[in-house]
XYZ file of C-alpha atoms in Angstrom:
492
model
C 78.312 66.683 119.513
C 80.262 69.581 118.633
C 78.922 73.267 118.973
C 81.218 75.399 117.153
C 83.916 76.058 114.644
C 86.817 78.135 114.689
C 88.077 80.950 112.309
C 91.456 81.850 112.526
C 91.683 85.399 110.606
C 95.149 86.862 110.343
C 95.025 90.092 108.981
C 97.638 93.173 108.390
C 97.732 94.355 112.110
C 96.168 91.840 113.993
C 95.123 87.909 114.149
C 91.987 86.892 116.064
C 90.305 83.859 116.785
C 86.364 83.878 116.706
C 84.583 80.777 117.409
C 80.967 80.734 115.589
C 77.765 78.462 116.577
C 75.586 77.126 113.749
C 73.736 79.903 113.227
C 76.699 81.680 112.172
C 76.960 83.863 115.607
C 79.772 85.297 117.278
C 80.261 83.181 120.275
C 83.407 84.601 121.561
C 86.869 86.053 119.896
C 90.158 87.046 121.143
C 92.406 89.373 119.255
C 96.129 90.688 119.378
C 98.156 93.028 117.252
C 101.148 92.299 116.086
C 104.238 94.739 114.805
C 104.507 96.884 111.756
C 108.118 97.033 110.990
C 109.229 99.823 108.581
C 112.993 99.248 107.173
C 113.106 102.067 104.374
C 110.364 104.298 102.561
C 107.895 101.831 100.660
C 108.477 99.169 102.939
C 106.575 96.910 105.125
C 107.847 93.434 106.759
C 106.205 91.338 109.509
C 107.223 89.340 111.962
C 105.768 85.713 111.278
C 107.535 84.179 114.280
C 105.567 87.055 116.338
C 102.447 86.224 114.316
C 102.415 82.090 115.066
C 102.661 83.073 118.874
C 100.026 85.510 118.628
C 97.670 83.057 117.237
C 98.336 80.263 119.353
C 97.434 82.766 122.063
C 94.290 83.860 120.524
C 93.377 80.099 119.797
C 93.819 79.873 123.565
C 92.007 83.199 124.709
C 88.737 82.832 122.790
C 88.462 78.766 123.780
C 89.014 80.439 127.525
C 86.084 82.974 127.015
C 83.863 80.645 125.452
C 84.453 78.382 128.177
C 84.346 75.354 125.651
C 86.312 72.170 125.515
C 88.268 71.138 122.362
C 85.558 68.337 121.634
C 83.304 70.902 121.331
C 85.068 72.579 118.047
C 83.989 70.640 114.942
C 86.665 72.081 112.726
C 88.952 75.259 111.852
C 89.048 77.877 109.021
C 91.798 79.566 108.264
C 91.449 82.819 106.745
C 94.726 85.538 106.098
C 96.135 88.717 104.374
C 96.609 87.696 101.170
C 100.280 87.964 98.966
C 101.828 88.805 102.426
C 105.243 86.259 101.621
C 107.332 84.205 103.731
C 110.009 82.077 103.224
C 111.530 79.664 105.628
C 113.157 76.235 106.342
C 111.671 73.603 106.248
C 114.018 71.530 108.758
C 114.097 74.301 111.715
C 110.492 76.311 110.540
C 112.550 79.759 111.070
C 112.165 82.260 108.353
C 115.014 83.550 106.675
C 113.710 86.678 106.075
C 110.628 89.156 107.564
C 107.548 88.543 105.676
C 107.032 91.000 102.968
C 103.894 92.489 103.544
C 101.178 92.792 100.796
C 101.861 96.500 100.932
C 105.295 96.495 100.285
C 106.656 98.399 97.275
C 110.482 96.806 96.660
C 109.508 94.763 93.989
C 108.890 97.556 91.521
C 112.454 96.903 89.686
C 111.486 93.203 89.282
C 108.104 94.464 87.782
C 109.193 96.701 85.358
C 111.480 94.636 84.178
C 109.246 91.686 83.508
C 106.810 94.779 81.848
C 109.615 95.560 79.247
C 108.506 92.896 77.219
C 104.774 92.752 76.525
C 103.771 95.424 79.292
C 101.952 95.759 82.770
C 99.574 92.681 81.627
C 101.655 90.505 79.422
C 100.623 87.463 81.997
C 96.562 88.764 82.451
C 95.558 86.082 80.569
C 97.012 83.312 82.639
C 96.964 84.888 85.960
C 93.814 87.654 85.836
C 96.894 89.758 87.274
C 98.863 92.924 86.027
C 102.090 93.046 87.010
C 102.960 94.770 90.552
C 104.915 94.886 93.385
C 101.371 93.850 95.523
C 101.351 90.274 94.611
C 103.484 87.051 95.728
C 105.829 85.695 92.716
C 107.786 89.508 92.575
C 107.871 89.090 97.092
C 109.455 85.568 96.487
C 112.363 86.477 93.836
C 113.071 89.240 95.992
C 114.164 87.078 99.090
C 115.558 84.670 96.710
C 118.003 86.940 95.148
C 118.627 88.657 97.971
C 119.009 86.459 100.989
C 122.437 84.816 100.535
C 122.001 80.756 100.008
C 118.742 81.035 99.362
C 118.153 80.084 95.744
C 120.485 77.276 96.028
C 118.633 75.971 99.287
C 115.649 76.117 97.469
C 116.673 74.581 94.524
C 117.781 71.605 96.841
C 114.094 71.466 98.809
C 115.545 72.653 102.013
C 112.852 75.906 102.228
C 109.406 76.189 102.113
C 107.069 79.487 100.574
C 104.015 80.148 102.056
C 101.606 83.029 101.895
C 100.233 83.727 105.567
C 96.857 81.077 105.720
C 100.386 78.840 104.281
C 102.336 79.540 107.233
C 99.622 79.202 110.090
C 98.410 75.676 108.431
C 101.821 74.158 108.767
C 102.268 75.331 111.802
C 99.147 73.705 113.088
C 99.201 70.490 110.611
C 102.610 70.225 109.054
C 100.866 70.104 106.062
C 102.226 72.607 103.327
C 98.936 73.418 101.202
C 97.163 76.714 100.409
C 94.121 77.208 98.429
C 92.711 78.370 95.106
C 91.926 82.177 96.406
C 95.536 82.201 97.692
C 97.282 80.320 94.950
C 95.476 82.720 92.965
C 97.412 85.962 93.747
C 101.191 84.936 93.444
C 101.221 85.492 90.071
C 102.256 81.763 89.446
C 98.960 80.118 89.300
C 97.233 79.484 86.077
C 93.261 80.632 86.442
C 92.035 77.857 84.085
C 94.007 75.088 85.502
C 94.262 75.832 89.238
C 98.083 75.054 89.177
C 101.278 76.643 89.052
C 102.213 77.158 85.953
C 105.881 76.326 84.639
C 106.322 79.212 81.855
C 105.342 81.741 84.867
C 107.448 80.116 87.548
C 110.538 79.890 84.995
C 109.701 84.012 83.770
C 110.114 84.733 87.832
C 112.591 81.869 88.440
C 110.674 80.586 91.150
C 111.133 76.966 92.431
C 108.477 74.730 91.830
C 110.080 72.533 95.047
C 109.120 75.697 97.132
C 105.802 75.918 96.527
C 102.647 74.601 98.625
C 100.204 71.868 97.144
C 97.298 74.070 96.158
C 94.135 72.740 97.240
C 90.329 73.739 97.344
C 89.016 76.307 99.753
C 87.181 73.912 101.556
C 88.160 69.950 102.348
C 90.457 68.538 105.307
C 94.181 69.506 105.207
C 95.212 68.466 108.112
C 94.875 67.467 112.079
C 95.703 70.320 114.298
C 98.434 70.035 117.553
C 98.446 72.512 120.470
C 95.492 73.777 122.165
C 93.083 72.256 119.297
C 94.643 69.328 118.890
C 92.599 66.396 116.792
C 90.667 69.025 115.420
C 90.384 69.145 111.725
C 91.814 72.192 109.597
C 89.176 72.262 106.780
C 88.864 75.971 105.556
C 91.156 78.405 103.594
C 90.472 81.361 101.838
C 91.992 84.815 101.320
C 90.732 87.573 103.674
C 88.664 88.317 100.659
C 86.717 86.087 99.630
C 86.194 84.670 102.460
C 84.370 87.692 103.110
C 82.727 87.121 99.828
C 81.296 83.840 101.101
C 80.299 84.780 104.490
C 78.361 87.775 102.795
C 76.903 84.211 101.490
C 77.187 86.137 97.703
C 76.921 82.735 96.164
C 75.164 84.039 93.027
C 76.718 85.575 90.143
C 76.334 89.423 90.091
C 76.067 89.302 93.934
C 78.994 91.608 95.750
C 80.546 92.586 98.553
C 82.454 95.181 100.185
C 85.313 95.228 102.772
C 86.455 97.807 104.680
C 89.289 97.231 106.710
C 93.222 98.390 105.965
C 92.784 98.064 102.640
C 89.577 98.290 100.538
C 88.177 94.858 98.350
C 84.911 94.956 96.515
C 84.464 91.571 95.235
C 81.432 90.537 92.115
C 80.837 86.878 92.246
C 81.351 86.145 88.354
C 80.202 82.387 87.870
C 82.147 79.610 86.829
C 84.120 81.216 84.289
C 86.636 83.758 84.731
C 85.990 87.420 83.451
C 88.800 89.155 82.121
C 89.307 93.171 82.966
C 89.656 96.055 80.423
C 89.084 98.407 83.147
C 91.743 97.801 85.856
C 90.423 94.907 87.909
C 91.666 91.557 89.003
C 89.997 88.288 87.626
C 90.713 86.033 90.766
C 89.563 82.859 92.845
C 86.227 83.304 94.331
C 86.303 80.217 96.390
C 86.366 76.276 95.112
C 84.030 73.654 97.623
C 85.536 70.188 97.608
C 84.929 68.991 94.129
C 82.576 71.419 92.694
C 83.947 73.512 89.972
C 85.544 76.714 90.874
C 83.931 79.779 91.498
C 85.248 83.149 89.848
C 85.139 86.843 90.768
C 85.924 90.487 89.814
C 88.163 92.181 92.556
C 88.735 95.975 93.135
C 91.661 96.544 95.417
C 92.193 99.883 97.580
C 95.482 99.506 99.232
C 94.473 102.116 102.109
C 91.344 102.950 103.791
C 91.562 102.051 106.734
C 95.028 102.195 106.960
C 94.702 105.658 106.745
C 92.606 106.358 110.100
C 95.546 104.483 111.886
C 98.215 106.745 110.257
C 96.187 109.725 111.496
C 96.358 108.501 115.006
C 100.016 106.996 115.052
C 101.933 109.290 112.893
C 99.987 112.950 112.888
C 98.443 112.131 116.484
C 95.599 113.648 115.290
C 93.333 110.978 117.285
C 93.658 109.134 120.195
C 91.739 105.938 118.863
C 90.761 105.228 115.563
C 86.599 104.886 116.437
C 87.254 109.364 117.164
C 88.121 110.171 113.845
C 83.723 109.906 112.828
C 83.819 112.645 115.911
C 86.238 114.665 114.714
C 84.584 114.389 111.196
C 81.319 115.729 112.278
C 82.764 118.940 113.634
C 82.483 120.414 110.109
C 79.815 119.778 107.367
C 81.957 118.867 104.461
C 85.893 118.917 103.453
C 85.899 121.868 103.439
C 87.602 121.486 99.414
C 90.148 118.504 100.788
C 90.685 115.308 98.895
C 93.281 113.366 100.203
C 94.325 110.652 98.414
C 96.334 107.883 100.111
C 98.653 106.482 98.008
C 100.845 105.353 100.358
C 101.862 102.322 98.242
C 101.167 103.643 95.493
C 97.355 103.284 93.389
C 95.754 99.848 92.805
C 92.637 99.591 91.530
C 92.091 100.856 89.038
C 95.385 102.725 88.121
C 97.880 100.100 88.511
C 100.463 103.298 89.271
C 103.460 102.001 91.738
C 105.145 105.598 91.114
C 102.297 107.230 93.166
C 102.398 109.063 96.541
C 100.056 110.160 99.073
C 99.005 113.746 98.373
C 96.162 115.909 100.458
C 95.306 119.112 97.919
C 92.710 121.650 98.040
C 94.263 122.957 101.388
C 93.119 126.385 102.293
C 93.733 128.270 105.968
C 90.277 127.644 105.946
C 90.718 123.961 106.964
C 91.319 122.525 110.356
C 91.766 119.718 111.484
C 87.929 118.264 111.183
C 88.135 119.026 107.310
C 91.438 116.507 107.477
C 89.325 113.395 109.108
C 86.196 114.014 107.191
C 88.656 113.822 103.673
C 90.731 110.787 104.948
C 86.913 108.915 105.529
C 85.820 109.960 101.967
C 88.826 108.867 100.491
C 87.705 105.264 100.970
C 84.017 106.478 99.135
C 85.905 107.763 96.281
C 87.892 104.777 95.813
C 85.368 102.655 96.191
C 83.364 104.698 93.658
C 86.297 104.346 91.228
C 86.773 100.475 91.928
C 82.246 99.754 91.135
C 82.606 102.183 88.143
C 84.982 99.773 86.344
C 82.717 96.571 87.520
C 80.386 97.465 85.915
C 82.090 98.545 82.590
C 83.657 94.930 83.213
C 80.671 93.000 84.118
C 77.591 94.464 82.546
C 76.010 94.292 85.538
C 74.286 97.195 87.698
C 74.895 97.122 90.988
C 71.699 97.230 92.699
C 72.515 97.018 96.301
C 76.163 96.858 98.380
C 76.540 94.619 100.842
C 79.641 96.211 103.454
C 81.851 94.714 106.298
C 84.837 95.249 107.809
C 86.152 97.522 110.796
C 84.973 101.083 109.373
C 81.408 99.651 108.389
C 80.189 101.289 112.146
C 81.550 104.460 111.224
C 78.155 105.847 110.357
C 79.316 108.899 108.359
C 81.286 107.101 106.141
C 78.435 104.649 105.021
C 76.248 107.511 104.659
C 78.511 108.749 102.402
C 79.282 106.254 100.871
C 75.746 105.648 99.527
C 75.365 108.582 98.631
C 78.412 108.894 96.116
C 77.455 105.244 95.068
C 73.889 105.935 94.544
C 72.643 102.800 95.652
C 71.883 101.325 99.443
C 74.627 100.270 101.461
C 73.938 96.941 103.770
C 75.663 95.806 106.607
C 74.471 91.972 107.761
C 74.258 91.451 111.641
C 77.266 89.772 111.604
C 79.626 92.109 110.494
C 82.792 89.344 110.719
C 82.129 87.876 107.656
C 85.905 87.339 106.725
C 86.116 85.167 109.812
C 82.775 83.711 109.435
C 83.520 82.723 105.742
C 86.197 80.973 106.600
C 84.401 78.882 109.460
C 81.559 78.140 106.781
C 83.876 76.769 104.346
C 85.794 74.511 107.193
C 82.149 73.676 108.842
C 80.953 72.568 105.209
C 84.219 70.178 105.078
C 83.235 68.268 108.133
C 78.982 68.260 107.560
C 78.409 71.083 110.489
C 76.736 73.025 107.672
C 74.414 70.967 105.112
C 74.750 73.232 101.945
C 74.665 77.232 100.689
C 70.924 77.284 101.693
C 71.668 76.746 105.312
C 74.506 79.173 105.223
C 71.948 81.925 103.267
C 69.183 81.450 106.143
C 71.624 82.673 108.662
C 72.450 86.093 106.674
C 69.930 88.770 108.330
C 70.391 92.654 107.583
C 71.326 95.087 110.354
C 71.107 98.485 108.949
C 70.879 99.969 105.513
C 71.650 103.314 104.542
C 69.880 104.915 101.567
C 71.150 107.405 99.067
C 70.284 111.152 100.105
C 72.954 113.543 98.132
C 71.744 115.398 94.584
C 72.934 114.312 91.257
C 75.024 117.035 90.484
C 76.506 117.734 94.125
C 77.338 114.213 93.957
C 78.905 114.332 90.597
C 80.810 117.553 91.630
C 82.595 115.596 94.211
C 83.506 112.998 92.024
C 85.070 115.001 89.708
C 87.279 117.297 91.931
C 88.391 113.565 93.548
C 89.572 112.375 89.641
C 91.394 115.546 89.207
C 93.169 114.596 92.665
C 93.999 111.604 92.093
C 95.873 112.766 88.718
C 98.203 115.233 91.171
C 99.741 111.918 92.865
C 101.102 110.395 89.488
C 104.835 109.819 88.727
C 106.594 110.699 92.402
C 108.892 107.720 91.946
């Protein structure tokens, strides 16, 4: 009888592989990082060759440490960064070109050009989607035109497009697939139908022969080879909502937020797709088997964590990334610093590809404490920003916020966090609800879970943190962030 089930999570720096028991607990998890490669100002490629052998050697490190056999695995979830684009051959499986990271900014020609005729959201109403350089359909023209024989090879079926959860299932299966939640942020996916859509594909002049068969978020795709061979591949979501549905925020008006290199609050929306006035995304919650789709509000923050890293790699300011909450705490407050990270320019909700990172307020007052405690708040403020325009979207008052990710054990920062949000801040005893959502929606697939109820009754609260800052201190911070913000438009 098998124990477990496997989540594969391969993220922006790093893949793991965490296997969970039935009650949804961390049994044991391996994890390597894998190269950030750099080529010119704005942007950011991966490796995928480096990434496939990274997670075959997680699969193999966490099956070591759990000291399990392959009959004990009952099936594998996939979960990935999402828009992250590959291309490669479908004869050899060698890209012919780096993935372009979700980060990556060369696409803003192909973006504005599309925008010239009917704006930033001419294709919101199909897609739930502005147009920018983060998502897929820009990241796939791009190596199209620019790798030389590719469009023709394409055009003849000889390559293959995957997003990252895309690239790891054929790997394992052969099967080319992705799901709803990844099909969902290419740009080339209608929202209502749950297929690619030929008046978008032809407006990007993608090939439809390229694409993966875009199934639900939860079924059986495939058999696995290598160190899990026989075992079923039955999960798929983005990094997203997967944490969405390990947060088990099956319930419309129920919400999560991740903190990890980016930012992603996510409100469960129902079975109908909310559009945005106020900057959002209207994307794929997550789709089980047959049952209808599931729809959600998404605030994107392209750097929070992300930031902490560039503090210790490029200032050197820390030697880890856990001792920027010390170096924080040497000083009370900012000390009048907002920095404001817009490394790839704003998402959520701004939408503005011409901003740059900016740090303002600077005084010789400041040292080096006021920097870290700023580059933590940064992530508050965004995250402020992002649950300001849910609500104007939704009509709904958030209540509670449920939190995971990396930086949800920096204490400070979810302190502060509820206080600028004025509402509690949860984190759930499992805090690797990504990973877990993904083995949820694969253990569902095969019967090692029952239904949401079962999945619900393993949820259990760790710590809360409750709001403690005054109205109008609270309010004065907000306000000097806005007016930071505004000093990072039009640098591009």
């Amino acid at each position: 009888m098998p124990k477990y089930v496997v989540a594969i999570d391969q993220g922006t720096t790093s893949t793991r592989c965490i296997l969970f028991d039935h009650g949804g607990n961390v049994v044991a998890v391996d994890q390597k990082e894998h190269e950030q490669i750099y080529p010119k100002p704005g942007w950011v490629e991966h490796d995928a060759l480096e990434i496939w052998e990274r997670t075959q050697r997680v699969i193999r490190g966490a099956l070591e440490k759990a000291g399990c056999e392959v009959s004990d695995v009952a099936a594998i979830g996939i979960t990935n960064q999402r828009e992250t684009t590959l291309v490669w051959e479908k004869e050899t499986g060698r890209p012919i070109y780096n993935a372009i990271v979700w980060q990556d900014t060369r696409t803003d020609e192909i973006c504005n050009e599309l925008a010239k005729d009917g704006g930033q959201d001419r294709l919101r109403t199909k897609t739930g989607l502005p147009l920018a350089t983060y998502f897929s359909g820009p990241k796939i023209k791009w190596i199209l035109d620019r790798v030389e024989g590719a469009r023709e090879r394409a055009e003849r079926g000889e390559l293959l497009f995957g997003n990252m959860d895309t690239w790891i299932i054929w790997n394992l299966t052969g099967a080319h697939v992705t799901d709803v939640t990844n099909a969902s942020r290419t740009l080339l996916m209608n929202l209502n139908t749950l297929d690619w859509d030929d008046e978008l594909l032809n407006l990007l002049d993608v090939p439809r022969a390229v694409l993966p068969e875009i199934k639900s978020s939860s079924e059986i795709y495939g058999t696995a080879k290598g160190a899990l061979g026989g075992v079923p591949v039955a999960g798929d979501l983005g990094d997203q909502q997967a944490a969405l549905f390990g947060q088990t925020c099956y319930s419309p008006g129920e919400a999560k937020n991740t903190y990890g290199t980016g930012c992603f609050m996510l409100l469960n929306t129902g079975e109908t797709p909310v559009p945005s006035k106020s900057g959002l995304l209207t994307t794929l919650g997550y789709k089980i088997g047959d049952q209808k789709a599931v729809y959600a509000l998404e605030g994107s923050i392209a750097i929070s964590g992300a930031l902490v890293q560039w503090l210790r790699d490029n200032l050197g300011l820390i030697e880890k990334s856990s001792d920027v909450e010390t170096l924080a705490q040497t000083v009370s407050d900012n000390g009048g610093v907002y920095f404001v990270p817009a490394f790839s320019g704003l998402f959520a909700p701004y939408w503005r590809s011409d901003a740059r990172g900016a740090i303002v307020g600077m005084t010789r007052y400041v040292n080096k404490g006021h920097i870290a405690r700023a580059a933590l708040e940064a992530t508050a403020f965004q995250t402020r920003e992002v649950l300001d325009a849910m609500e104007t979207d939704s009509d709904v008052k958030l209540t509670a916020l449920k939190v995971d990710g990396g930086m949800v054990f920096n204490e400070l920062l979810m302190q502060f966090q509820a206080d600028l949000l004025d509402v509690p801040v949860i984190r759930p005893k499992v805090a690797e609800t990504t990973a877990l959502g993904a083995a949820y929606a694969a253990g569902l697939a095969v019967g090692f879970w029952k239904d949401f109820d079962e999945l619900r009754a393993n949820w259990g609260r760790d710590r809360e943190w409750t709001p403690r800052m005054e109205a109008d201190q609270r309010d004065g911070l907000y306000s000097n962030w806005k007016k930071a913000v505004t000093r990072t438009f039009d640098w591009i």
